Tab-separated table of C-alpha atoms in Angstrom:
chain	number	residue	atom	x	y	z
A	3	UNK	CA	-20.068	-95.148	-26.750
A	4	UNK	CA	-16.388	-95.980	-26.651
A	5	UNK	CA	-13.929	-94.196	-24.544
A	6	UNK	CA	-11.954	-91.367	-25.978
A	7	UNK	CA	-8.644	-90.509	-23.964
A	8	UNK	CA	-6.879	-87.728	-24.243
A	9	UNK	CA	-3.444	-90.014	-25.923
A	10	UNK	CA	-5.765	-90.984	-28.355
A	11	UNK	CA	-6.932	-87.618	-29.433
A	12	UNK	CA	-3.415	-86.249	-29.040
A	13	UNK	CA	-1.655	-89.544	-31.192
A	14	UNK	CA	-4.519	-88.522	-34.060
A	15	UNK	CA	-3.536	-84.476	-33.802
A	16	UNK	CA	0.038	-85.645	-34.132
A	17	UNK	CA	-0.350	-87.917	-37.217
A	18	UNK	CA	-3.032	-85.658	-39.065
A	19	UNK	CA	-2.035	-82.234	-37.581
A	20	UNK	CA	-5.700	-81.568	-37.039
A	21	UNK	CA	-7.281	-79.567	-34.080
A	22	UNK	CA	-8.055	-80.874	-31.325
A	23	UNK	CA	-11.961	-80.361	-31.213
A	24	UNK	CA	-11.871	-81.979	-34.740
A	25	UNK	CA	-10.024	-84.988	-33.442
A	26	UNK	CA	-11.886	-85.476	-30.928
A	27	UNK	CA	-15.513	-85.225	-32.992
A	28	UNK	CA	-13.229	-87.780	-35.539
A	29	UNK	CA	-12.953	-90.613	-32.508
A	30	UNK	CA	-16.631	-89.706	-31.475
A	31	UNK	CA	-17.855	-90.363	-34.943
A	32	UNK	CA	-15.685	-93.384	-35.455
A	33	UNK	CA	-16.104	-94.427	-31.995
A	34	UNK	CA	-12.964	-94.611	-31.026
A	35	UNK	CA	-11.596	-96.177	-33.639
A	36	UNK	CA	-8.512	-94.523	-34.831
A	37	UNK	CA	-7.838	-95.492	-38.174
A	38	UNK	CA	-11.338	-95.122	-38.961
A	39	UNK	CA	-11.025	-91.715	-37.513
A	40	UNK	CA	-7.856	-90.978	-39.352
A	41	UNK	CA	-10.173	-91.526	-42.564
A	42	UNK	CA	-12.936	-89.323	-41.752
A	43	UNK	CA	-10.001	-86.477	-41.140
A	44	UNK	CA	-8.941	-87.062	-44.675
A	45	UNK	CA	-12.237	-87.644	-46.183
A	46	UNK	CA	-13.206	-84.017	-44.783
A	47	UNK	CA	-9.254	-82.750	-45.827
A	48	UNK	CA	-7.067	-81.337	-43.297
A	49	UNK	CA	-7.267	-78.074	-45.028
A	50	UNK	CA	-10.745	-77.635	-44.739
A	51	UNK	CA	-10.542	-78.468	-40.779
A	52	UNK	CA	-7.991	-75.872	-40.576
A	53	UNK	CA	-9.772	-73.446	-42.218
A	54	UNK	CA	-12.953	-74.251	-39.998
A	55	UNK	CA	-10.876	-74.137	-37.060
A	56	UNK	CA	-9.758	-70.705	-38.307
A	57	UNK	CA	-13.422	-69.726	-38.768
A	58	UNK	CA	-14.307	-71.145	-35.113
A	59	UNK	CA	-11.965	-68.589	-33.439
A	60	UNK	CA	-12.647	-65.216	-32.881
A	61	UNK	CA	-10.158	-64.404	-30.224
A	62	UNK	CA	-6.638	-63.899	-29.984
A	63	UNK	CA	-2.745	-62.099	-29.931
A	64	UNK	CA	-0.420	-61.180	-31.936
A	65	UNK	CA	3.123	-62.148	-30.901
A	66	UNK	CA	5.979	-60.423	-32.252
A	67	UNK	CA	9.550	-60.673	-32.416
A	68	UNK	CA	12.362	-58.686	-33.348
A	69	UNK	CA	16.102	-59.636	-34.143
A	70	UNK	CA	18.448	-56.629	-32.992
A	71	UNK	CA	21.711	-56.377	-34.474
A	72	UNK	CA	24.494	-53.430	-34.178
A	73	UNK	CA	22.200	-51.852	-32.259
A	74	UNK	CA	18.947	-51.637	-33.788
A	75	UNK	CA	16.186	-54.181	-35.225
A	76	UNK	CA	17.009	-55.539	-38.378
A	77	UNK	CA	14.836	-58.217	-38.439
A	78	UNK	CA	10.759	-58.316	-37.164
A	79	UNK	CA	8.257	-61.142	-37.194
A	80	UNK	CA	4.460	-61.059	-36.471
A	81	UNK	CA	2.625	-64.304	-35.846
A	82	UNK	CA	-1.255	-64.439	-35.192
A	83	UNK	CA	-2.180	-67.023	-32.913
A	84	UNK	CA	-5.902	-67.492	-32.618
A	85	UNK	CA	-7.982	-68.822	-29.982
A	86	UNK	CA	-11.744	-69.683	-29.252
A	87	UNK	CA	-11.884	-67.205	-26.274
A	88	UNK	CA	-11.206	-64.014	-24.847
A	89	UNK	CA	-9.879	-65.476	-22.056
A	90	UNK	CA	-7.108	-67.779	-22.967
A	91	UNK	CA	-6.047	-64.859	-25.584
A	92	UNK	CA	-4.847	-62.743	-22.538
A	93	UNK	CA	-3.574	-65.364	-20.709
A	94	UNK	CA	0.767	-64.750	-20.224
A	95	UNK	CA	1.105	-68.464	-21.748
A	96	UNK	CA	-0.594	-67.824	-24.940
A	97	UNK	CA	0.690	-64.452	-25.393
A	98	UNK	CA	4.423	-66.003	-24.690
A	99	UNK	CA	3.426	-68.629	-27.143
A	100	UNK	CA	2.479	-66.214	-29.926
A	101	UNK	CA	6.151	-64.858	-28.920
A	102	UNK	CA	8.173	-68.171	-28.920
A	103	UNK	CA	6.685	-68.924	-32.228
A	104	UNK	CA	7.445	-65.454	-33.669
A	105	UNK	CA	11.098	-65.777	-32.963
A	106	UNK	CA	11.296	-69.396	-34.202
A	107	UNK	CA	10.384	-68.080	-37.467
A	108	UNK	CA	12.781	-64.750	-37.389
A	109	UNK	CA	15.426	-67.949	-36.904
A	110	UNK	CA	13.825	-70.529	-39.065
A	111	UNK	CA	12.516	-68.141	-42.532
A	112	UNK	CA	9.812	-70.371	-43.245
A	113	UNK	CA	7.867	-69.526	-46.612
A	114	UNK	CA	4.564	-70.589	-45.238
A	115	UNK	CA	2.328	-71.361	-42.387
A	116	UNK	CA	0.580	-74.365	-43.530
A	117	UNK	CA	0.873	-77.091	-46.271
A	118	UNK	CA	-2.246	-75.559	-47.520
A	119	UNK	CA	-0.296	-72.107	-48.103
A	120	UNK	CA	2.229	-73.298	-50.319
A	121	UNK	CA	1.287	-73.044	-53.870
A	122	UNK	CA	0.468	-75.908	-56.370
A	123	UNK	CA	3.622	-74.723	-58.308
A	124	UNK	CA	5.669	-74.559	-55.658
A	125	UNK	CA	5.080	-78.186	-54.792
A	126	UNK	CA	5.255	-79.616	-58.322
A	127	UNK	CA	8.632	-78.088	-59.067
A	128	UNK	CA	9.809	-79.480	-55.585
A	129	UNK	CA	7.977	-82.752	-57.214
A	130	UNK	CA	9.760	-82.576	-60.435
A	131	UNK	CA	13.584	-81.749	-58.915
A	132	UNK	CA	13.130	-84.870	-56.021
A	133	UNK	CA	11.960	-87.173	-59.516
A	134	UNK	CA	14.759	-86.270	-60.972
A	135	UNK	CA	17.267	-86.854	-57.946
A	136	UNK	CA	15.536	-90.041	-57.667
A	137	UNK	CA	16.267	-90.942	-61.592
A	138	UNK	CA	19.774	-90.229	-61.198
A	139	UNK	CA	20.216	-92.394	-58.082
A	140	UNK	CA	18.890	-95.120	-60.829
A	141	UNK	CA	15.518	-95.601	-58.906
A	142	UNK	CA	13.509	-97.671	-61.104
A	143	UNK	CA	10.216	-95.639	-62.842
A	144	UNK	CA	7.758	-97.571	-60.852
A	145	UNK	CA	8.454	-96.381	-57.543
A	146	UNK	CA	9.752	-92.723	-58.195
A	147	UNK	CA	5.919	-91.598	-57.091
A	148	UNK	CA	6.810	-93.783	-53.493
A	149	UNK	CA	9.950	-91.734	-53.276
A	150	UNK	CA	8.744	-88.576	-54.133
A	151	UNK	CA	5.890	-88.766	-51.952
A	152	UNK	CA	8.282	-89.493	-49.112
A	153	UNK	CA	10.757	-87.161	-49.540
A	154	UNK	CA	8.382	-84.020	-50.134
A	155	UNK	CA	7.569	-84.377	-46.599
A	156	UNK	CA	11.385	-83.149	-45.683
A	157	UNK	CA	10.339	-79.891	-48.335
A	158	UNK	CA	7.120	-79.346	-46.081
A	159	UNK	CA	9.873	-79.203	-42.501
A	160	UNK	CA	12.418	-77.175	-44.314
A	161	UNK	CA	9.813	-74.364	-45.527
A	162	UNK	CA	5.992	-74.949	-43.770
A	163	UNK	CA	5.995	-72.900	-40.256
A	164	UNK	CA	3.763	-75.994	-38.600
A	165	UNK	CA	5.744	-78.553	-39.919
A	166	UNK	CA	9.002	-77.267	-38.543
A	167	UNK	CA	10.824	-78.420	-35.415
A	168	UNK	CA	10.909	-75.757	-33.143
A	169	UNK	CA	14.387	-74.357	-32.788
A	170	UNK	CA	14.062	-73.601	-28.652
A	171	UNK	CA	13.835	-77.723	-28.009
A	172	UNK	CA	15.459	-76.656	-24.008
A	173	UNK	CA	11.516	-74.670	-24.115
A	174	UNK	CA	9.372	-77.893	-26.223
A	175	UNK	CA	10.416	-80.701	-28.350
A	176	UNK	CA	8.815	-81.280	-31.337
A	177	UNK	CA	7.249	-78.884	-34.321
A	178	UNK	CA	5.798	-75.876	-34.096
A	179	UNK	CA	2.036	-77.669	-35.012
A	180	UNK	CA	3.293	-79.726	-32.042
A	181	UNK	CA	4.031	-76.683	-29.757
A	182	UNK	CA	0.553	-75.037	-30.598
A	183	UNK	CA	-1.721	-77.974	-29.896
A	184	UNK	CA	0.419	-79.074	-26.477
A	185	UNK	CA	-1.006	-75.356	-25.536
A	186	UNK	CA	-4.338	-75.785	-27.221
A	187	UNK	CA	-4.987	-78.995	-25.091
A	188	UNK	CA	-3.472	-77.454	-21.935
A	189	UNK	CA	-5.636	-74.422	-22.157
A	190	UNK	CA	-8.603	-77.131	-23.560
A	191	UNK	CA	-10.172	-75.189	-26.345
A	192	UNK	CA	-9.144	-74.916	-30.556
A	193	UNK	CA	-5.639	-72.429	-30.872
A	194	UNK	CA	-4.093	-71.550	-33.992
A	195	UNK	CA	-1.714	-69.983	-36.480
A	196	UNK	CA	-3.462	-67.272	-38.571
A	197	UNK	CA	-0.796	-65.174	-40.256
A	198	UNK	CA	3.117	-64.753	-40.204
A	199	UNK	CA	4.964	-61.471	-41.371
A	200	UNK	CA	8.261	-60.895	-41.760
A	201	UNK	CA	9.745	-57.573	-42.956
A	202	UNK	CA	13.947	-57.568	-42.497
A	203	UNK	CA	16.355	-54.979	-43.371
A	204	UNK	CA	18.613	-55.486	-46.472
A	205	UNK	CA	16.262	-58.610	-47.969
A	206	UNK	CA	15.182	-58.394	-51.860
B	26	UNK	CA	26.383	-23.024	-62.067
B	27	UNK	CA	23.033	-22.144	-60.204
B	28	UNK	CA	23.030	-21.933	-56.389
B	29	UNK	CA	20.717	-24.632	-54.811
B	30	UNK	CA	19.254	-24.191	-52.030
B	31	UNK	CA	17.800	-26.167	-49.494
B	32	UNK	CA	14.712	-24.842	-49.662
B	33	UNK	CA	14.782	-25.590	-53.486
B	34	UNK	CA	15.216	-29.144	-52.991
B	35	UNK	CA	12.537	-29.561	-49.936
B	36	UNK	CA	9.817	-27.553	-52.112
B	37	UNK	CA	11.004	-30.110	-54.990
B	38	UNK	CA	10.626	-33.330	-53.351
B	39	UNK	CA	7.264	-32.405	-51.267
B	40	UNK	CA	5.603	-31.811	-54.945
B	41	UNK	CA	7.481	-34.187	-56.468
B	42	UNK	CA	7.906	-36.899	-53.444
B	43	UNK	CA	11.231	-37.609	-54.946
B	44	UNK	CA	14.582	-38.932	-52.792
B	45	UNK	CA	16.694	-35.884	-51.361
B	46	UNK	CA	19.499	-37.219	-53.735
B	47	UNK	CA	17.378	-37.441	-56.689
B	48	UNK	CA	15.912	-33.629	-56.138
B	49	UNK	CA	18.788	-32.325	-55.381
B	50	UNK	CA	20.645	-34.220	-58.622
B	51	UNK	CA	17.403	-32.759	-60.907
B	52	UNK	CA	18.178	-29.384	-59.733
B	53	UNK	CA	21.752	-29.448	-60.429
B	54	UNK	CA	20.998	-30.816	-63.751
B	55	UNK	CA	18.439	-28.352	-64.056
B	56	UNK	CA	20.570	-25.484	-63.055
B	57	UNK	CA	18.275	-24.701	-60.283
B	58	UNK	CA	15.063	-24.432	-62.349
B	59	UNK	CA	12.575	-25.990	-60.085
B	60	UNK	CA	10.171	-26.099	-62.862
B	61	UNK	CA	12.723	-28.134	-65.382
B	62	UNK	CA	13.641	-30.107	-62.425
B	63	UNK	CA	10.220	-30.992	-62.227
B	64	UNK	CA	9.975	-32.227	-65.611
B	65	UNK	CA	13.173	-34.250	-65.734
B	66	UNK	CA	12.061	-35.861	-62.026
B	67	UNK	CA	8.692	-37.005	-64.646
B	68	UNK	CA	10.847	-37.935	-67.154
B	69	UNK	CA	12.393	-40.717	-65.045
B	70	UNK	CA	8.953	-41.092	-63.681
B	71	UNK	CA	8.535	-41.149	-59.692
B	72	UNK	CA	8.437	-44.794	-59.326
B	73	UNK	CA	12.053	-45.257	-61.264
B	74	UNK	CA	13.521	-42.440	-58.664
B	75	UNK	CA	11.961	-44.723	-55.752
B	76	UNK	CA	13.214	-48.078	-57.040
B	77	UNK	CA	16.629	-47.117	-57.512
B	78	UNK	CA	16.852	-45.226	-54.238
B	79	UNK	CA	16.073	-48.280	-52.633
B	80	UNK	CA	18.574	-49.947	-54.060
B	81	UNK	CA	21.404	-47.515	-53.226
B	82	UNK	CA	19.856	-47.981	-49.530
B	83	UNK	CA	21.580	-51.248	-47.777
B	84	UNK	CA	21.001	-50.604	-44.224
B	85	UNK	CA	18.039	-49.179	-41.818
B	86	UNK	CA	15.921	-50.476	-38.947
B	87	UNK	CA	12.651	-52.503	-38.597
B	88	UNK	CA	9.837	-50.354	-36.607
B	89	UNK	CA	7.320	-52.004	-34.870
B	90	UNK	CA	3.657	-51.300	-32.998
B	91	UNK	CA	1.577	-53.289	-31.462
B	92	UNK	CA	-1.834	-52.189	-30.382
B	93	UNK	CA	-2.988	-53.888	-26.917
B	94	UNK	CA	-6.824	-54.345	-26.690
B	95	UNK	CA	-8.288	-56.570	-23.404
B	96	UNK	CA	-4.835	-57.003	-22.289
B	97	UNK	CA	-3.507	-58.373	-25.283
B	98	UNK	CA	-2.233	-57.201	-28.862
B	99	UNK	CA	-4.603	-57.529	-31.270
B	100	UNK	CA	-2.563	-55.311	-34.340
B	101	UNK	CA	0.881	-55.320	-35.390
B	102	UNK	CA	2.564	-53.413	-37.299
B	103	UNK	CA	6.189	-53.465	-38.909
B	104	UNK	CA	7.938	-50.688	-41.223
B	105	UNK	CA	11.151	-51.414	-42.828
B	106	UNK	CA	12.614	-47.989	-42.973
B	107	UNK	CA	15.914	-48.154	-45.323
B	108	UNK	CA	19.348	-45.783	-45.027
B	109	UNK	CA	22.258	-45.928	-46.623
B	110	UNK	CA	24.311	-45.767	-43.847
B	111	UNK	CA	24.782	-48.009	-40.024
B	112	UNK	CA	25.315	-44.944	-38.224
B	113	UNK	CA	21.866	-43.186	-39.202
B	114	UNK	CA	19.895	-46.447	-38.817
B	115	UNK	CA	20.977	-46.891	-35.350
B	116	UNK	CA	20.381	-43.164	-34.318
B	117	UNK	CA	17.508	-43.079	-32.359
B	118	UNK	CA	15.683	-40.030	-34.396
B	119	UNK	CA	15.571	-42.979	-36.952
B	120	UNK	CA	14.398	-45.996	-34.920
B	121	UNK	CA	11.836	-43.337	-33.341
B	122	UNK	CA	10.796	-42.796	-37.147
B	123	UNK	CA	10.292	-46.189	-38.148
B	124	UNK	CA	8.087	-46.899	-35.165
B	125	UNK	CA	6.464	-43.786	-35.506
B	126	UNK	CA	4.774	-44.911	-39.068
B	127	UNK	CA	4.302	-48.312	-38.104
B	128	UNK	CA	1.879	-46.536	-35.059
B	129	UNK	CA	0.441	-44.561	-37.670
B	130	UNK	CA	0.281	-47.639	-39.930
B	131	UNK	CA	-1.888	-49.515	-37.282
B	132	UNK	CA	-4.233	-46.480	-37.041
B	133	UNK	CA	-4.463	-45.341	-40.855
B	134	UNK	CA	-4.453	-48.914	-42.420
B	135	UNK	CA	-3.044	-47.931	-45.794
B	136	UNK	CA	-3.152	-50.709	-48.394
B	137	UNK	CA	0.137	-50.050	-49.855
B	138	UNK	CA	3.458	-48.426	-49.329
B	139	UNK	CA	4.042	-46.442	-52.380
B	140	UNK	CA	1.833	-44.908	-55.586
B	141	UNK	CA	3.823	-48.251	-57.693
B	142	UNK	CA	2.787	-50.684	-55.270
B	143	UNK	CA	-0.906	-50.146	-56.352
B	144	UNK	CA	-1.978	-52.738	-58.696
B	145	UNK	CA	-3.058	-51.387	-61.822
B	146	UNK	CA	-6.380	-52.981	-61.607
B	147	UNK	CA	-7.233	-51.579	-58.423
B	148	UNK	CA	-6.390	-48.040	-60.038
B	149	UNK	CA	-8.715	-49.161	-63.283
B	150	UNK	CA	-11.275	-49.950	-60.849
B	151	UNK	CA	-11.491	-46.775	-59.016
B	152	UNK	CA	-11.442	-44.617	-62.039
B	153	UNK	CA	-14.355	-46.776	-63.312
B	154	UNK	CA	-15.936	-45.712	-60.506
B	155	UNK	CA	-15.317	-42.406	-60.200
B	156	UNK	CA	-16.101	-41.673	-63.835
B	157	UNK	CA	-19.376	-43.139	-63.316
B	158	UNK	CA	-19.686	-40.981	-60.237
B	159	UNK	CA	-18.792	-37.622	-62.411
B	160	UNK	CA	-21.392	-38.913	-64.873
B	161	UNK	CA	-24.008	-38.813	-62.391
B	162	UNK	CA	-23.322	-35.845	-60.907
B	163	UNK	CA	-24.431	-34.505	-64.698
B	164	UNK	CA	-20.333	-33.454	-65.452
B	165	UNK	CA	-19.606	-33.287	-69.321
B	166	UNK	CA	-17.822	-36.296	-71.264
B	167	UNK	CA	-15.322	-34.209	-72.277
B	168	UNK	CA	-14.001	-33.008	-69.155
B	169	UNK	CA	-14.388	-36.530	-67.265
B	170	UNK	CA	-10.959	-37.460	-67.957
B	171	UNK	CA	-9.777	-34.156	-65.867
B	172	UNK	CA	-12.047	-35.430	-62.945
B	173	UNK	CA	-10.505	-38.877	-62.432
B	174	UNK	CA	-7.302	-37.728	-62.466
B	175	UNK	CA	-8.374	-35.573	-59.953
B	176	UNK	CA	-9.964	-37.123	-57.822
B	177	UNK	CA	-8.003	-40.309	-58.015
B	178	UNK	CA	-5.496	-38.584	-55.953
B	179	UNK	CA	-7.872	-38.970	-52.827
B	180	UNK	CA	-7.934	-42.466	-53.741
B	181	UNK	CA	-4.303	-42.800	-53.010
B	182	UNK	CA	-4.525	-40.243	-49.874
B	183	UNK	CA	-6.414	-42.520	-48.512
B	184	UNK	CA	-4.884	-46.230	-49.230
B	185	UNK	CA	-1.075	-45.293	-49.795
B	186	UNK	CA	1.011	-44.676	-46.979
B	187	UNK	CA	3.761	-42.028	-47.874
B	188	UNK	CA	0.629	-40.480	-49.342
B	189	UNK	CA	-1.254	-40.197	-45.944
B	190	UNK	CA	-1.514	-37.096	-43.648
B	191	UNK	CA	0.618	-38.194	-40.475
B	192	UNK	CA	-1.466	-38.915	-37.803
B	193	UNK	CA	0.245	-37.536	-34.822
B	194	UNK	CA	-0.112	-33.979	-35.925
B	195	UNK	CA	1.199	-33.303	-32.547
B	196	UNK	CA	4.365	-34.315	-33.942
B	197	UNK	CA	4.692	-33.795	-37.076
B	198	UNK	CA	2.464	-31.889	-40.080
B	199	UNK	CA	2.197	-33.254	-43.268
B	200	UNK	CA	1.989	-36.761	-45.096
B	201	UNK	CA	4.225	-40.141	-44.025
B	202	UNK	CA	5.833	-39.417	-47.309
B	203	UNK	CA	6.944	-35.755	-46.083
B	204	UNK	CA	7.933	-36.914	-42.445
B	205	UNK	CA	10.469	-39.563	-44.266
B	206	UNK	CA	11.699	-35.971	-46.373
B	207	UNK	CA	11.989	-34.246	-43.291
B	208	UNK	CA	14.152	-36.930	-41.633
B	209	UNK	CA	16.276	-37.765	-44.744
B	210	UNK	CA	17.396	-33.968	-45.026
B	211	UNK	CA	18.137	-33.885	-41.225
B	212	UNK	CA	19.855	-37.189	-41.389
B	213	UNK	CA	22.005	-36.402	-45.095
B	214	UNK	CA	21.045	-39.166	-47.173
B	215	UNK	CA	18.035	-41.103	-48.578
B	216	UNK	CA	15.958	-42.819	-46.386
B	217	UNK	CA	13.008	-44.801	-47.752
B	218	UNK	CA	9.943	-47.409	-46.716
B	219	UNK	CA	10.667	-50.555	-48.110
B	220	UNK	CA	8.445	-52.773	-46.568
B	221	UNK	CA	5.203	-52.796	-44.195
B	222	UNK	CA	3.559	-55.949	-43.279
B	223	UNK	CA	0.301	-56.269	-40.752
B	224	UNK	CA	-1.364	-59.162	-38.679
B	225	UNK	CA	-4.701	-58.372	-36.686
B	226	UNK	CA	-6.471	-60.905	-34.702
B	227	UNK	CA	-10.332	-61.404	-36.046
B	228	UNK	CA	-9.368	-59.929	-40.081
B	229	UNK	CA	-10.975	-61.621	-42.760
């Protein structure tokens, strides 16, 4: 059996935003191999590792945030972080965590949690606007699907929670996924983002 | 033109859970018949009254409970209570208010915020059942009509906020609905919920 570091499963979280317990049965099945391993990921779709993951963990906190402004809170977030046990739920780190991630969001407004949140019509219409840009740049037809597929990715950072770059970078640089599986492999078992609410004065 | 009393209005809005303003406008254009004012409040049906009042309502406050289990929250809650004016949503009678329903929120788990909230199929599906119910119990066709619309109403007791019974008794007696009355009149102008949203570690 090949040797599975811990850069390796942390360089295929990072490029596949899977957990870490699924990256790490990826390299064991692909023995180490990470482009093999990248391909199992897909073959089983991120999405459904997420929502295993989800499954997987029982435990957990809710961190909260809210915005005050002339003197009372105008703005409140709720994130649920999840995690596989009791134990790192309670811990101060994963409770601040829940907390940091909560106020990124107040600050950031993003629509969703995860890529597999946004809806199929939501995407397409992002599609068709970015063809369109791309048509009026003079891009020729046969690579508008290249361009498209590239630039969607900026969509994802702009409104997908994950996909974000985490607005303290003085606290962690990088996106929120980032933020949450730094802490998942610190704290060495599955963590993750349930649920986000938002409820602000004056919106609608 | 009729004298209107304070009273008037209160005993209005409680049966009619109509906006302070709105009551107090129906029994003006009433000329203090409670009963007419009844019928016009109907007239502009309950759920126009609430969507306009929310409207007129630009300011407020964001409650918020969490509920700590193991050393960690597991529920939180957050109300978006609306005003019309800065000074009232920064009192602290208000902010109280706001996290007062988001505590009972956490406790009571209503479904919804208001009667219009509930989707009409939901309502479909409980009169379905409740007729079916009735026709067990041996009741009449004729008169099975009367019973859902009955007994729908503990339907919404149960799964609509402003229609739930308060559940600090200890400090105040009536529904969430009532306790936002109660507040608005001591305050002077409409206050309304606009918003509740809910994240609990381990749901679904």
């Amino acid at each position: 059996m090949a040797d599975i570091t811990a850069k390796d499963i942390q360089a295929l979280r990072k490029e596949t935003g899977a957990g870490m317990m699924d990256a790490k049965r990826a390299l064991t099945e692909s023995d180490g191999d990470v482009e093999r391993a990248k391909d199992l990921l897909r073959e089983k779709g991120i999405a459904k590792v997420d929502k295993r993951s989800g499954r997987e963990q029982g435990q957990g906190a809710v961190g909260v945030y809210m915005h005050v402004q002339a003197d009372r809170p105008v703005i409140g977030v709720l994130i649920g972080l999840a995690s596989e046990t009791d134990f790192v739920a309670k811990s101060d780190e994963f409770i601040q965590t829940a907390n940091d991630i909560a106020m990124h969001a107040a600050a950031a407004r993003p629509s969703w949690v995860s890529r597999d949140e946004v809806p199929p019509e939501a995407v397409a219409k992002e599609k068709e606007l970015i063809a369109a840009e791309a048509r009026n740049e003079g891009k020729p037809d046969e690579i508008i699907e290249k361009i498209v597929d590239g630039r969607i990715n900026s969509f994802y950072k702009e409104n997908v929670l994950v996909d974000q770059v985490f607005v303290r970078s003085d606290r962690f640089e990088g996106t929120v996924g980032e933020l949450v599986q730094e802490v998942a492999i610190k704290m060495g078992e599955n963590i993750s983002i349930t649920k986000m609410a938002r409820v602000e004065i004056g919106e609608g």
